[in-house]
PDB file of C-alpha atoms in Angstrom:
ATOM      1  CA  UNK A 340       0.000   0.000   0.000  1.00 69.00           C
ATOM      2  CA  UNK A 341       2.873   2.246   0.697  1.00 78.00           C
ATOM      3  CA  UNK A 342       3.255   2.510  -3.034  1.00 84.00           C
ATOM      4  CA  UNK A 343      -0.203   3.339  -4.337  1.00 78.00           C
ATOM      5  CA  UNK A 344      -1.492   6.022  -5.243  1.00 74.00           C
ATOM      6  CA  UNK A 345      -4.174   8.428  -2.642  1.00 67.00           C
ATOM      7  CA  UNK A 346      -2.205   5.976   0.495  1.00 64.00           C
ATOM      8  CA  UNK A 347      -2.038   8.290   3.250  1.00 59.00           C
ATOM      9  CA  UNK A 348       0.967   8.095   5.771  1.00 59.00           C
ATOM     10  CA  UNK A 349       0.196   7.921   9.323  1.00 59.00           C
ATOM     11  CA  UNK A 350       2.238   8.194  12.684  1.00 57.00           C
ATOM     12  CA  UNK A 351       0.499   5.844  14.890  1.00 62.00           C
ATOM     13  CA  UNK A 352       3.542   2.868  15.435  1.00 63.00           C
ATOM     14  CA  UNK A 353       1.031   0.056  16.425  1.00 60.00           C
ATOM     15  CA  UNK A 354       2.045  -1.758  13.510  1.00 63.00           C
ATOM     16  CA  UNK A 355       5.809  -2.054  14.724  1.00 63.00           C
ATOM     17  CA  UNK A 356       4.573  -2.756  18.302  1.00 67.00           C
ATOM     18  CA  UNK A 357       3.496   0.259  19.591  1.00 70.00           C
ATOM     19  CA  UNK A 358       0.841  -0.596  21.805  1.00 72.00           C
ATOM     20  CA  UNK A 359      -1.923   2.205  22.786  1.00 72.00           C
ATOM     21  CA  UNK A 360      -1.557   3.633  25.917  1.00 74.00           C
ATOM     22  CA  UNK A 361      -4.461   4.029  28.371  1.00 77.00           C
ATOM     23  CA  UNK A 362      -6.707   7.578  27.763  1.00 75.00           C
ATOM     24  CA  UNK A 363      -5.303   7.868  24.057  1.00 71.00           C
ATOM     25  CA  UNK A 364      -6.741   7.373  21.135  1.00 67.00           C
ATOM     26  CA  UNK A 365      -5.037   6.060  18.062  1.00 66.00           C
ATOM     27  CA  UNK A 366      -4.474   9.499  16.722  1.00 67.00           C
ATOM     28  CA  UNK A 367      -2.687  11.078  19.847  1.00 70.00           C
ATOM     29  CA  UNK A 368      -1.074   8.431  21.054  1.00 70.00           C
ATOM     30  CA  UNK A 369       2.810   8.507  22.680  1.00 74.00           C
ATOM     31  CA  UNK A 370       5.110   6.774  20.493  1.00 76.00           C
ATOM     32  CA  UNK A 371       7.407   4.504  22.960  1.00 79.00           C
ATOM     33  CA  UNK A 372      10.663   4.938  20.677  1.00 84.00           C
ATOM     34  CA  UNK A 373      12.160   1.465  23.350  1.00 88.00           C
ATOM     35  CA  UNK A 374       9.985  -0.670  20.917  1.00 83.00           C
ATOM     36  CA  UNK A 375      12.223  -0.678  18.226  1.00 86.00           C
ATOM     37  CA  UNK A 376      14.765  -2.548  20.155  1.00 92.00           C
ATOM     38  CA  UNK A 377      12.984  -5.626  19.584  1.00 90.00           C
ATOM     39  CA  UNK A 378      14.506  -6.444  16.314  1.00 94.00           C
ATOM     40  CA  UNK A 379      11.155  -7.466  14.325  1.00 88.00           C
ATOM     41  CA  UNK A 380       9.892  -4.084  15.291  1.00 84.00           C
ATOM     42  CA  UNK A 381      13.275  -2.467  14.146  1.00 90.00           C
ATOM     43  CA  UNK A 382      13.182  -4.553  10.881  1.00 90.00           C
ATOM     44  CA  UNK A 383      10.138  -3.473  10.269  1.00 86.00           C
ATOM     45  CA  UNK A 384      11.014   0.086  11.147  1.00 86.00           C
ATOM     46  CA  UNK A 385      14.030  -0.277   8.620  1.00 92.00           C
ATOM     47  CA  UNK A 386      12.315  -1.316   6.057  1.00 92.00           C
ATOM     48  CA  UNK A 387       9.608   1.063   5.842  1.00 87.00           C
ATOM     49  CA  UNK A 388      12.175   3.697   5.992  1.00 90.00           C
ATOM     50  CA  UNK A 389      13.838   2.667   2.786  1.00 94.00           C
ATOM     51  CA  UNK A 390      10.216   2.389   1.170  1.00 92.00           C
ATOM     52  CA  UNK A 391       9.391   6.376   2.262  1.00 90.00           C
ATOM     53  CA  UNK A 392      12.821   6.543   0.141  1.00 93.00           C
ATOM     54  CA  UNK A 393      11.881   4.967  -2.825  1.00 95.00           C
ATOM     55  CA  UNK A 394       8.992   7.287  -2.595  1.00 93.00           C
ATOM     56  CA  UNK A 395      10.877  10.629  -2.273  1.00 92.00           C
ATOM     57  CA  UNK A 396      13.717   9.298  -4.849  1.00 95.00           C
ATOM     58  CA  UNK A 397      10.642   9.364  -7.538  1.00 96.00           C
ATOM     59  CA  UNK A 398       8.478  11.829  -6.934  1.00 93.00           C
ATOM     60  CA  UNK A 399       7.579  12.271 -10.650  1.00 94.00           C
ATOM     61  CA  UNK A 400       5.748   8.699 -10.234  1.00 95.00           C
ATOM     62  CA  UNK A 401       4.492   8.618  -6.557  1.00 92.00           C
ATOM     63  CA  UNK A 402       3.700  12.673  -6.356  1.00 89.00           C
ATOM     64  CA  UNK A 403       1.207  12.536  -8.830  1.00 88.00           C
ATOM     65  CA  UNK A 404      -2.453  13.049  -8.061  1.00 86.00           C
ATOM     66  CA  UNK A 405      -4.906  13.499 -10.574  1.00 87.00           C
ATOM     67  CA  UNK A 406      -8.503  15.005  -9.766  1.00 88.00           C
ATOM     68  CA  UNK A 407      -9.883  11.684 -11.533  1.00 88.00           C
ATOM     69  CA  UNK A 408      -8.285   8.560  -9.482  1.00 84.00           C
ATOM     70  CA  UNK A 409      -9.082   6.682 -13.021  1.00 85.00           C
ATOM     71  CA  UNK A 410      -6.092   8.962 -14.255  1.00 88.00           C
ATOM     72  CA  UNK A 411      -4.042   7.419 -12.164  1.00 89.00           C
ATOM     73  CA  UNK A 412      -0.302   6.312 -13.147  1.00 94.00           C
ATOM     74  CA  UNK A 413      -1.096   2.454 -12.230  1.00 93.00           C
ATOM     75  CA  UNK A 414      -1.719  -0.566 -14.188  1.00 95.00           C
ATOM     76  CA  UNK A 415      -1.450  -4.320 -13.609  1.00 95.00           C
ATOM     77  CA  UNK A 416       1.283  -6.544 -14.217  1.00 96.00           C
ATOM     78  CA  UNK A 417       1.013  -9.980 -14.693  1.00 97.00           C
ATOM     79  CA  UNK A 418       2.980 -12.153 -12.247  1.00 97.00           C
ATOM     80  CA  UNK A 419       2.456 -15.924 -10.183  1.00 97.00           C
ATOM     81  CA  UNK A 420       2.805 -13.482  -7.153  1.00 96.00           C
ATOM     82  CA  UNK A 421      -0.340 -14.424  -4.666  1.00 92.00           C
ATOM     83  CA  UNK A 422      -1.258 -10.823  -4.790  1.00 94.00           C
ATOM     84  CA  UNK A 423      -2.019  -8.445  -7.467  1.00 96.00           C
ATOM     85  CA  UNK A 424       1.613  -6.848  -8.878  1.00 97.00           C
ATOM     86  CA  UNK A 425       1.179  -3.389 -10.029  1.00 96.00           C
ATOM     87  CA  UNK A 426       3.415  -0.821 -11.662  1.00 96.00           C
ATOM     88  CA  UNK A 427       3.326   2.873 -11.106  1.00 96.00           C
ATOM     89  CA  UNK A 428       4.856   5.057 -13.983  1.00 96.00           C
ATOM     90  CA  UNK A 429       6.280   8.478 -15.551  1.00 96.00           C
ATOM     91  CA  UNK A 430       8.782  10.161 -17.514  1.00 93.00           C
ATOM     92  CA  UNK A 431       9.714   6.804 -19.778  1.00 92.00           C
ATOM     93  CA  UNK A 432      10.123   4.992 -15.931  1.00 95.00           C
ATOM     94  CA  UNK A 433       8.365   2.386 -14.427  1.00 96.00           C
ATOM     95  CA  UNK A 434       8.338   0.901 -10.879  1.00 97.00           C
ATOM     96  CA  UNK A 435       7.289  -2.264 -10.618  1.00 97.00           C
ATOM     97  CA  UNK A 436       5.769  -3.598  -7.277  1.00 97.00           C
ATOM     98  CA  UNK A 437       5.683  -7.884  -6.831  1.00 97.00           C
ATOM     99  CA  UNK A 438       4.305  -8.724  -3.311  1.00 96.00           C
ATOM    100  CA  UNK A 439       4.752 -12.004  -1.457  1.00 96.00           C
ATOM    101  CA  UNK A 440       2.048 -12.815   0.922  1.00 94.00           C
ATOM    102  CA  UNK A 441       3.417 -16.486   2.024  1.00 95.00           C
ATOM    103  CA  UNK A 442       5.482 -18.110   4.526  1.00 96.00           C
ATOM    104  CA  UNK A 443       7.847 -18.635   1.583  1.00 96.00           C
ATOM    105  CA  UNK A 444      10.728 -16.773  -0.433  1.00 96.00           C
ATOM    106  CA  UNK A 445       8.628 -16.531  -3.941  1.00 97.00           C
ATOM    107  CA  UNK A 446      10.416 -17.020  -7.553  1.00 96.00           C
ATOM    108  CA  UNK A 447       8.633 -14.868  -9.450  1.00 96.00           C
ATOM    109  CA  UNK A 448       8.045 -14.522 -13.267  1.00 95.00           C
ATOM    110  CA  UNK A 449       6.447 -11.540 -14.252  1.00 96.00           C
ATOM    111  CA  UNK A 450       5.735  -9.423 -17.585  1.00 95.00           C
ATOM    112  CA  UNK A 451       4.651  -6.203 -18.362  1.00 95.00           C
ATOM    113  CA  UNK A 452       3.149  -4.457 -21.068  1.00 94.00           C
ATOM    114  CA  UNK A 453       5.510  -0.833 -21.819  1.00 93.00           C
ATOM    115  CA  UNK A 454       2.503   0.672 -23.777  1.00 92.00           C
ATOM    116  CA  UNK A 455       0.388   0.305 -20.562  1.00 92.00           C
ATOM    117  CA  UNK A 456       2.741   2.712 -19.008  1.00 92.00           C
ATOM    118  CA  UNK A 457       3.881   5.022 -21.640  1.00 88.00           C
ATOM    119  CA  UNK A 458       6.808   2.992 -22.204  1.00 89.00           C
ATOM    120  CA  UNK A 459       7.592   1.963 -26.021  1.00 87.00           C
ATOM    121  CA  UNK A 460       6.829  -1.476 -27.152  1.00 86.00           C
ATOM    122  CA  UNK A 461      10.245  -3.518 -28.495  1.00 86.00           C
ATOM    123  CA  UNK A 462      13.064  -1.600 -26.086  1.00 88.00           C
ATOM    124  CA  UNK A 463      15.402  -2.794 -23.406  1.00 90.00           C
ATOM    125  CA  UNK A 464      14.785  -1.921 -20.531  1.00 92.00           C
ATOM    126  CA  UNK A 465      17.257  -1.842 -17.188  1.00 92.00           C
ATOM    127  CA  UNK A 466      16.231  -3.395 -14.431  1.00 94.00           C
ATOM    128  CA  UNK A 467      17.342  -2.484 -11.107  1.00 94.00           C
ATOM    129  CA  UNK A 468      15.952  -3.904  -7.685  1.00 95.00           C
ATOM    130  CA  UNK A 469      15.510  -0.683  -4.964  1.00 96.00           C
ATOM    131  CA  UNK A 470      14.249  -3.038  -2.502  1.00 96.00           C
ATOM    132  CA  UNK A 471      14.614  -5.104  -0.591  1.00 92.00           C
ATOM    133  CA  UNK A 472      18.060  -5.259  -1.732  1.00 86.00           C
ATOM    134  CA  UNK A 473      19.731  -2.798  -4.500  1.00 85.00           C
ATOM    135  CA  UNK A 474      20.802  -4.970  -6.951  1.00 84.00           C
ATOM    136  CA  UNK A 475      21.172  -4.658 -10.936  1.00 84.00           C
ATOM    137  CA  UNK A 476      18.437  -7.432 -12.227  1.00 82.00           C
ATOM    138  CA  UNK A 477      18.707  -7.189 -15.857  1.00 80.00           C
ATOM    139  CA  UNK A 478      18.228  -5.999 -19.281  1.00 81.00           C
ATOM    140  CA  UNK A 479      14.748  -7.540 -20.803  1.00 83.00           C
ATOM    141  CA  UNK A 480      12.139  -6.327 -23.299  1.00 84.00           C
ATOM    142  CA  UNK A 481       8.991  -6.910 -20.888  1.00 90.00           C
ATOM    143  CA  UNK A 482       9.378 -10.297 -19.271  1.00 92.00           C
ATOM    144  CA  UNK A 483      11.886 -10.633 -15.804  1.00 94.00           C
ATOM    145  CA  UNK A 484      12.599 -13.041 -12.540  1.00 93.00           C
ATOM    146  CA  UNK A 485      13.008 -11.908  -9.230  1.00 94.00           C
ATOM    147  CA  UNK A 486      13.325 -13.873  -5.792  1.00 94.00           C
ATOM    148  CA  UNK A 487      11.042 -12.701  -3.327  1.00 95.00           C
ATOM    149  CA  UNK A 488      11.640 -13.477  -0.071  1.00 95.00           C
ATOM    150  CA  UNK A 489       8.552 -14.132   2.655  1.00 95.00           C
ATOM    151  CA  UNK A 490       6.237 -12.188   3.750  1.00 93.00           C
ATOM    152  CA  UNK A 491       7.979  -9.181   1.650  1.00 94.00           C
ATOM    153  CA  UNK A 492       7.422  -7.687  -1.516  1.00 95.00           C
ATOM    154  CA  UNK A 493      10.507  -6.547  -4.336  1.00 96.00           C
ATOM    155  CA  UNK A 494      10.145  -3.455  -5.952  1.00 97.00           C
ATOM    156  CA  UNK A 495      11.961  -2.822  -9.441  1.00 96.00           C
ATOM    157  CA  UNK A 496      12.904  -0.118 -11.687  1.00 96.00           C
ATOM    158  CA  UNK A 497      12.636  -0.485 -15.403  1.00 94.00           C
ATOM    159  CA  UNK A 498      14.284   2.533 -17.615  1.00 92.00           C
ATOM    160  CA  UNK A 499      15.822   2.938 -20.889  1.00 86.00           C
TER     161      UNK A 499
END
């Protein structure tokens, strides 16, 4: 969700462990900074740090807002991923997002369409992975691999 488009941000923490506190409500509730010692709460914490950076490193895909939500830079991808892969796009870039919703690192296929996303039909592409690793995937017309691992999601950059 962090990804699509008209996702607001919040600042509440319960979802790294930050349990309510008695006389708060979810909106004005202390955030107990000790939580992230527990290292699944500081994964957690890590990881959605480098996704707010993803965001703020493209702002020409995740800053834009149309009035019309069906204007929206976001199309399908097809993938064996157990959830719906989507890519977000702008400027002759696209960012792909695979998520894995099992137990299990996924291998995942997936192909994309370029004319879906303003991209032109036939090219190369480059694909880099921003997350959860950086890592230089390939080159490939519209058709990639990427390991997943559980419970996680890979997000990818295709450009010329």
């Amino acid at each position: 969700a962090i990804f699509g488009p008209y996702i607001p941000l919040w600042f509440i923490g319960d979802d790294w462990g930050n349990l309510l506190k008695p006389g708060c409500g979810m909106f004005n509730n202390y955030i107990d900074w000790s939580t992230l010692e527990i290292p699944e709460n500081r994964a957690f914490y890590e990881d959605f740090k480098k996704m707010i950076g993803i965001r703020r490193q493209y702002p020409e895909i995740f800053e834009y807002f149309p009035e019309n939500h069906r204007e929206s830079n976001i199309c399908k991808i097809q993938s064996n991923c157990n959830l719906q892969a989507y890519a977000r796009y702008a400027d002759g870039k696209a960012i792909f997002v695979l998520p894995n919703y099992s137990d299990q690192e996924l291998h995942a296929e997936a192909s994309f369409a370029p004319e879906d996303m303003g991209l032109e039909a036939g090219q190369t592409y480059q694909l880099t992975q921003l997350f959860p690793e950086k890592a230089v995937i390939s080159n490939c017309n519209n058709t990639f691999k990427v390991n997943i691992p559980a419970q996680s999601l890979a997000v990818i950059l295709a450009e010329k």
